[in-house]
PDB file of C-alpha atoms in Angstrom:
ATOM      1  CA  UNK A   1     120.561  89.028 142.412  1.00  0.00           C
ATOM      2  CA  UNK A   2     117.027  88.016 143.360  1.00  0.00           C
ATOM      3  CA  UNK A   3     115.432  87.415 146.721  1.00  0.00           C
ATOM      4  CA  UNK A   4     113.185  84.357 146.966  1.00  0.00           C
ATOM      5  CA  UNK A   5     109.825  84.629 148.702  1.00  0.00           C
ATOM      6  CA  UNK A   6     108.620  81.164 149.641  1.00  0.00           C
ATOM      7  CA  UNK A   7     105.112  80.562 150.956  1.00  0.00           C
ATOM      8  CA  UNK A   8     103.920  77.389 152.627  1.00  0.00           C
ATOM      9  CA  UNK A   9     100.186  77.019 153.241  1.00  0.00           C
ATOM     10  CA  UNK A  10      99.609  74.657 156.158  1.00  0.00           C
ATOM     11  CA  UNK A  11      96.728  73.005 157.944  1.00  0.00           C
ATOM     12  CA  UNK A  12      97.259  70.202 160.470  1.00  0.00           C
ATOM     13  CA  UNK A  13     100.652  69.501 158.920  1.00  0.00           C
ATOM     14  CA  UNK A  14     102.711  68.582 161.986  1.00  0.00           C
ATOM     15  CA  UNK A  15     103.672  65.218 160.475  1.00  0.00           C
ATOM     16  CA  UNK A  16     105.507  66.864 157.543  1.00  0.00           C
ATOM     17  CA  UNK A  17     106.135  70.549 158.229  1.00  0.00           C
ATOM     18  CA  UNK A  18     109.470  69.972 159.988  1.00  0.00           C
ATOM     19  CA  UNK A  19     110.985  68.426 156.859  1.00  0.00           C
ATOM     20  CA  UNK A  20     109.573  71.235 154.720  1.00  0.00           C
ATOM     21  CA  UNK A  21     111.118  73.887 156.980  1.00  0.00           C
ATOM     22  CA  UNK A  22     114.429  72.052 157.030  1.00  0.00           C
ATOM     23  CA  UNK A  23     114.491  71.876 153.227  1.00  0.00           C
ATOM     24  CA  UNK A  24     114.198  75.671 153.095  1.00  0.00           C
ATOM     25  CA  UNK A  25     116.807  76.138 155.838  1.00  0.00           C
ATOM     26  CA  UNK A  26     119.272  73.992 153.879  1.00  0.00           C
ATOM     27  CA  UNK A  27     119.213  76.196 150.774  1.00  0.00           C
ATOM     28  CA  UNK A  28     122.641  77.210 149.560  1.00  0.00           C
ATOM     29  CA  UNK A  29     121.181  80.584 148.540  1.00  0.00           C
ATOM     30  CA  UNK A  30     121.065  83.060 151.436  1.00  0.00           C
ATOM     31  CA  UNK A  31     118.536  85.667 150.290  1.00  0.00           C
ATOM     32  CA  UNK A  32     115.096  84.215 151.030  1.00  0.00           C
ATOM     33  CA  UNK A  33     112.028  84.858 153.145  1.00  0.00           C
ATOM     34  CA  UNK A  34     109.762  81.971 154.111  1.00  0.00           C
ATOM     35  CA  UNK A  35     106.165  82.649 155.162  1.00  0.00           C
ATOM     36  CA  UNK A  36     104.120  79.806 156.621  1.00  0.00           C
ATOM     37  CA  UNK A  37     100.392  80.515 156.498  1.00  0.00           C
ATOM     38  CA  UNK A  38      98.507  78.293 158.919  1.00  0.00           C
ATOM     39  CA  UNK A  39      94.759  78.049 158.382  1.00  0.00           C
ATOM     40  CA  UNK A  40      93.852  77.125 161.959  1.00  0.00           C
ATOM     41  CA  UNK A  41      95.639  73.856 162.676  1.00  0.00           C
ATOM     42  CA  UNK A  42      94.537  71.835 165.714  1.00  0.00           C
ATOM     43  CA  UNK A  43      97.829  69.909 165.904  1.00  0.00           C
ATOM     44  CA  UNK A  44     101.427  71.036 166.642  1.00  0.00           C
ATOM     45  CA  UNK A  45     102.008  72.735 163.268  1.00  0.00           C
ATOM     46  CA  UNK A  46     102.154  76.266 164.702  1.00  0.00           C
ATOM     47  CA  UNK A  47     104.467  75.242 167.568  1.00  0.00           C
ATOM     48  CA  UNK A  48     106.879  73.573 165.133  1.00  0.00           C
ATOM     49  CA  UNK A  49     106.992  76.689 162.948  1.00  0.00           C
ATOM     50  CA  UNK A  50     107.434  78.965 165.976  1.00  0.00           C
ATOM     51  CA  UNK A  51     110.426  76.901 167.152  1.00  0.00           C
ATOM     52  CA  UNK A  52     112.009  77.202 163.707  1.00  0.00           C
ATOM     53  CA  UNK A  53     111.420  80.973 163.705  1.00  0.00           C
ATOM     54  CA  UNK A  54     113.474  81.292 166.884  1.00  0.00           C
ATOM     55  CA  UNK A  55     116.577  80.151 165.007  1.00  0.00           C
ATOM     56  CA  UNK A  56     115.955  81.909 161.670  1.00  0.00           C
ATOM     57  CA  UNK A  57     114.498  85.421 161.425  1.00  0.00           C
ATOM     58  CA  UNK A  58     113.829  84.961 157.693  1.00  0.00           C
ATOM     59  CA  UNK A  59     110.841  82.787 158.564  1.00  0.00           C
ATOM     60  CA  UNK A  60     107.431  84.277 159.362  1.00  0.00           C
ATOM     61  CA  UNK A  61     104.122  82.841 160.487  1.00  0.00           C
ATOM     62  CA  UNK A  62     100.600  83.968 159.632  1.00  0.00           C
ATOM     63  CA  UNK A  63      97.745  82.287 161.500  1.00  0.00           C
ATOM     64  CA  UNK A  64      93.986  82.376 161.154  1.00  0.00           C
ATOM     65  CA  UNK A  65      91.215  81.142 158.957  1.00  0.00           C
ATOM     66  CA  UNK A  66      91.535  81.517 155.221  1.00  0.00           C
ATOM     67  CA  UNK A  67      89.452  80.600 152.191  1.00  0.00           C
ATOM     68  CA  UNK A  68      91.635  77.714 151.130  1.00  0.00           C
ATOM     69  CA  UNK A  69      95.092  77.051 149.767  1.00  0.00           C
ATOM     70  CA  UNK A  70      95.243  79.822 147.161  1.00  0.00           C
ATOM     71  CA  UNK A  71      93.961  82.449 149.574  1.00  0.00           C
ATOM     72  CA  UNK A  72      96.687  81.325 151.983  1.00  0.00           C
ATOM     73  CA  UNK A  73      99.356  81.518 149.268  1.00  0.00           C
ATOM     74  CA  UNK A  74      98.419  85.089 148.363  1.00  0.00           C
ATOM     75  CA  UNK A  75      98.269  86.087 152.048  1.00  0.00           C
ATOM     76  CA  UNK A  76     101.839  84.850 152.326  1.00  0.00           C
ATOM     77  CA  UNK A  77     103.038  86.809 149.308  1.00  0.00           C
ATOM     78  CA  UNK A  78     101.345  89.942 150.667  1.00  0.00           C
ATOM     79  CA  UNK A  79     103.132  89.602 154.049  1.00  0.00           C
ATOM     80  CA  UNK A  80     106.505  90.425 152.516  1.00  0.00           C
ATOM     81  CA  UNK A  81     107.423  93.952 151.461  1.00  0.00           C
ATOM     82  CA  UNK A  82     107.604  93.630 147.694  1.00  0.00           C
ATOM     83  CA  UNK A  83     110.865  94.090 145.833  1.00  0.00           C
ATOM     84  CA  UNK A  84     111.039  94.267 142.073  1.00  0.00           C
ATOM     85  CA  UNK A  85     113.588  91.439 141.916  1.00  0.00           C
ATOM     86  CA  UNK A  86     111.552  89.013 144.071  1.00  0.00           C
ATOM     87  CA  UNK A  87     111.155  85.470 142.834  1.00  0.00           C
ATOM     88  CA  UNK A  88     108.017  83.824 144.213  1.00  0.00           C
ATOM     89  CA  UNK A  89     107.181  80.186 144.819  1.00  0.00           C
ATOM     90  CA  UNK A  90     105.157  78.076 147.166  1.00  0.00           C
ATOM     91  CA  UNK A  91     105.687  74.661 148.571  1.00  0.00           C
ATOM     92  CA  UNK A  92     102.985  72.826 150.419  1.00  0.00           C
ATOM     93  CA  UNK A  93     103.538  71.704 153.987  1.00  0.00           C
ATOM     94  CA  UNK A  94     104.355  68.174 152.814  1.00  0.00           C
ATOM     95  CA  UNK A  95     106.791  69.199 150.059  1.00  0.00           C
ATOM     96  CA  UNK A  96     110.526  69.845 150.068  1.00  0.00           C
ATOM     97  CA  UNK A  97     113.049  71.784 148.036  1.00  0.00           C
ATOM     98  CA  UNK A  98     116.366  70.328 146.972  1.00  0.00           C
ATOM     99  CA  UNK A  99     119.222  72.226 148.701  1.00  0.00           C
ATOM    100  CA  UNK A 100     120.345  73.744 145.415  1.00  0.00           C
ATOM    101  CA  UNK A 101     116.877  74.794 144.171  1.00  0.00           C
ATOM    102  CA  UNK A 102     117.123  78.544 144.800  1.00  0.00           C
ATOM    103  CA  UNK A 103     120.734  78.873 143.692  1.00  0.00           C
ATOM    104  CA  UNK A 104     119.908  77.007 140.487  1.00  0.00           C
ATOM    105  CA  UNK A 105     117.027  79.379 139.673  1.00  0.00           C
ATOM    106  CA  UNK A 106     118.765  82.648 140.608  1.00  0.00           C
ATOM    107  CA  UNK A 107     120.806  83.159 137.401  1.00  0.00           C
ATOM    108  CA  UNK A 108     117.745  82.758 135.157  1.00  0.00           C
ATOM    109  CA  UNK A 109     115.831  85.420 137.079  1.00  0.00           C
ATOM    110  CA  UNK A 110     118.858  87.705 137.299  1.00  0.00           C
ATOM    111  CA  UNK A 111     118.954  87.493 133.484  1.00  0.00           C
ATOM    112  CA  UNK A 112     115.305  88.621 133.253  1.00  0.00           C
ATOM    113  CA  UNK A 113     113.204  85.437 133.306  1.00  0.00           C
ATOM    114  CA  UNK A 114     109.662  85.798 134.616  1.00  0.00           C
ATOM    115  CA  UNK A 115     108.805  82.103 134.951  1.00  0.00           C
ATOM    116  CA  UNK A 116     110.886  78.955 135.265  1.00  0.00           C
ATOM    117  CA  UNK A 117     109.521  75.491 135.856  1.00  0.00           C
ATOM    118  CA  UNK A 118     112.172  73.090 137.025  1.00  0.00           C
ATOM    119  CA  UNK A 119     112.135  69.324 137.052  1.00  0.00           C
ATOM    120  CA  UNK A 120     110.015  68.071 139.966  1.00  0.00           C
ATOM    121  CA  UNK A 121     111.377  65.296 142.108  1.00  0.00           C
ATOM    122  CA  UNK A 122     110.016  62.640 144.402  1.00  0.00           C
ATOM    123  CA  UNK A 123     111.362  61.984 147.894  1.00  0.00           C
ATOM    124  CA  UNK A 124     111.120  58.884 150.045  1.00  0.00           C
ATOM    125  CA  UNK A 125     110.097  58.769 153.717  1.00  0.00           C
ATOM    126  CA  UNK A 126     113.749  59.199 154.766  1.00  0.00           C
ATOM    127  CA  UNK A 127     114.088  62.504 152.895  1.00  0.00           C
ATOM    128  CA  UNK A 128     116.109  61.104 150.002  1.00  0.00           C
ATOM    129  CA  UNK A 129     115.553  62.276 146.453  1.00  0.00           C
ATOM    130  CA  UNK A 130     114.532  59.089 144.635  1.00  0.00           C
ATOM    131  CA  UNK A 131     113.205  60.205 141.267  1.00  0.00           C
ATOM    132  CA  UNK A 132     113.258  63.233 138.994  1.00  0.00           C
ATOM    133  CA  UNK A 133     110.263  63.590 136.708  1.00  0.00           C
ATOM    134  CA  UNK A 134     111.243  64.077 133.045  1.00  0.00           C
ATOM    135  CA  UNK A 135     110.870  67.545 131.627  1.00  0.00           C
ATOM    136  CA  UNK A 136     107.502  68.703 130.416  1.00  0.00           C
ATOM    137  CA  UNK A 137     106.600  71.210 127.754  1.00  0.00           C
ATOM    138  CA  UNK A 138     104.286  74.073 128.716  1.00  0.00           C
ATOM    139  CA  UNK A 139     103.455  75.985 125.515  1.00  0.00           C
ATOM    140  CA  UNK A 140     102.691  79.619 126.264  1.00  0.00           C
ATOM    141  CA  UNK A 141      99.489  79.534 124.240  1.00  0.00           C
ATOM    142  CA  UNK A 142      98.191  76.509 126.179  1.00  0.00           C
ATOM    143  CA  UNK A 143      98.954  78.330 129.450  1.00  0.00           C
ATOM    144  CA  UNK A 144      97.099  81.406 128.213  1.00  0.00           C
ATOM    145  CA  UNK A 145      94.090  79.283 127.244  1.00  0.00           C
ATOM    146  CA  UNK A 146      94.015  77.726 130.729  1.00  0.00           C
ATOM    147  CA  UNK A 147      94.504  74.180 129.492  1.00  0.00           C
ATOM    148  CA  UNK A 148      96.596  72.947 132.428  1.00  0.00           C
ATOM    149  CA  UNK A 149      94.022  71.497 134.815  1.00  0.00           C
ATOM    150  CA  UNK A 150      92.698  68.096 135.808  1.00  0.00           C
ATOM    151  CA  UNK A 151      90.281  67.758 132.883  1.00  0.00           C
ATOM    152  CA  UNK A 152      92.707  68.708 130.135  1.00  0.00           C
ATOM    153  CA  UNK A 153      96.521  68.593 130.127  1.00  0.00           C
ATOM    154  CA  UNK A 154      97.095  67.956 133.824  1.00  0.00           C
ATOM    155  CA  UNK A 155      98.445  70.316 136.443  1.00  0.00           C
ATOM    156  CA  UNK A 156     101.533  72.478 136.501  1.00  0.00           C
ATOM    157  CA  UNK A 157     103.950  71.184 139.104  1.00  0.00           C
ATOM    158  CA  UNK A 158     103.740  73.979 141.659  1.00  0.00           C
ATOM    159  CA  UNK A 159     106.672  72.790 143.794  1.00  0.00           C
ATOM    160  CA  UNK A 160     109.056  73.459 140.951  1.00  0.00           C
ATOM    161  CA  UNK A 161     107.490  76.581 139.461  1.00  0.00           C
ATOM    162  CA  UNK A 162     109.186  79.888 140.193  1.00  0.00           C
ATOM    163  CA  UNK A 163     107.854  83.236 138.960  1.00  0.00           C
ATOM    164  CA  UNK A 164     108.778  86.884 139.258  1.00  0.00           C
ATOM    165  CA  UNK A 165     106.825  89.442 141.213  1.00  0.00           C
ATOM    166  CA  UNK A 166     106.700  91.398 137.928  1.00  0.00           C
ATOM    167  CA  UNK A 167     104.710  88.547 136.391  1.00  0.00           C
ATOM    168  CA  UNK A 168     102.338  88.314 139.355  1.00  0.00           C
ATOM    169  CA  UNK A 169     101.757  92.065 139.203  1.00  0.00           C
ATOM    170  CA  UNK A 170     100.644  91.725 135.566  1.00  0.00           C
ATOM    171  CA  UNK A 171      97.957  89.135 136.361  1.00  0.00           C
ATOM    172  CA  UNK A 172      94.461  90.555 136.213  1.00  0.00           C
ATOM    173  CA  UNK A 173      92.938  90.871 139.718  1.00  0.00           C
ATOM    174  CA  UNK A 174      89.867  88.883 138.644  1.00  0.00           C
ATOM    175  CA  UNK A 175      92.090  85.837 138.235  1.00  0.00           C
ATOM    176  CA  UNK A 176      93.715  86.116 141.658  1.00  0.00           C
ATOM    177  CA  UNK A 177      90.775  87.202 143.812  1.00  0.00           C
TER     178      UNK A 177
END
């Protein structure tokens, strides 16, 4: 069964990061690693993450300047010794995962999936799931043509997109540099 590698890029996120960490801690799937990549926060973000690391050795922290969110995400993925069965995802420092998110995705990846996009949800300020966004259709050809961006078909919902390390390894370096 797969291991989940979760990356959270963070910058001055002390207002939200605690809820994000807690949403990962509450997963009903045990095999995960969570890497928080802090880009030089001036608030209590790093201290909050360090406190959470004391109670869960599956969490790691990377600090220092980066070149933005995607650089931070890839730094996080690179901090974990790669396994062929890894499932990768990232959640921003103000996002949360439903407690069943990893366990729900695991069977699809165990069966050989390389990419699964789940239904994204919206949470209120008390941490309650209030809305689930209806399913979207992501035609493979449209993905290949790069049509999911702000000027065309909108963005892919990153908080609910899971992909295999195998898939990431097949991406041309020019696209991820």
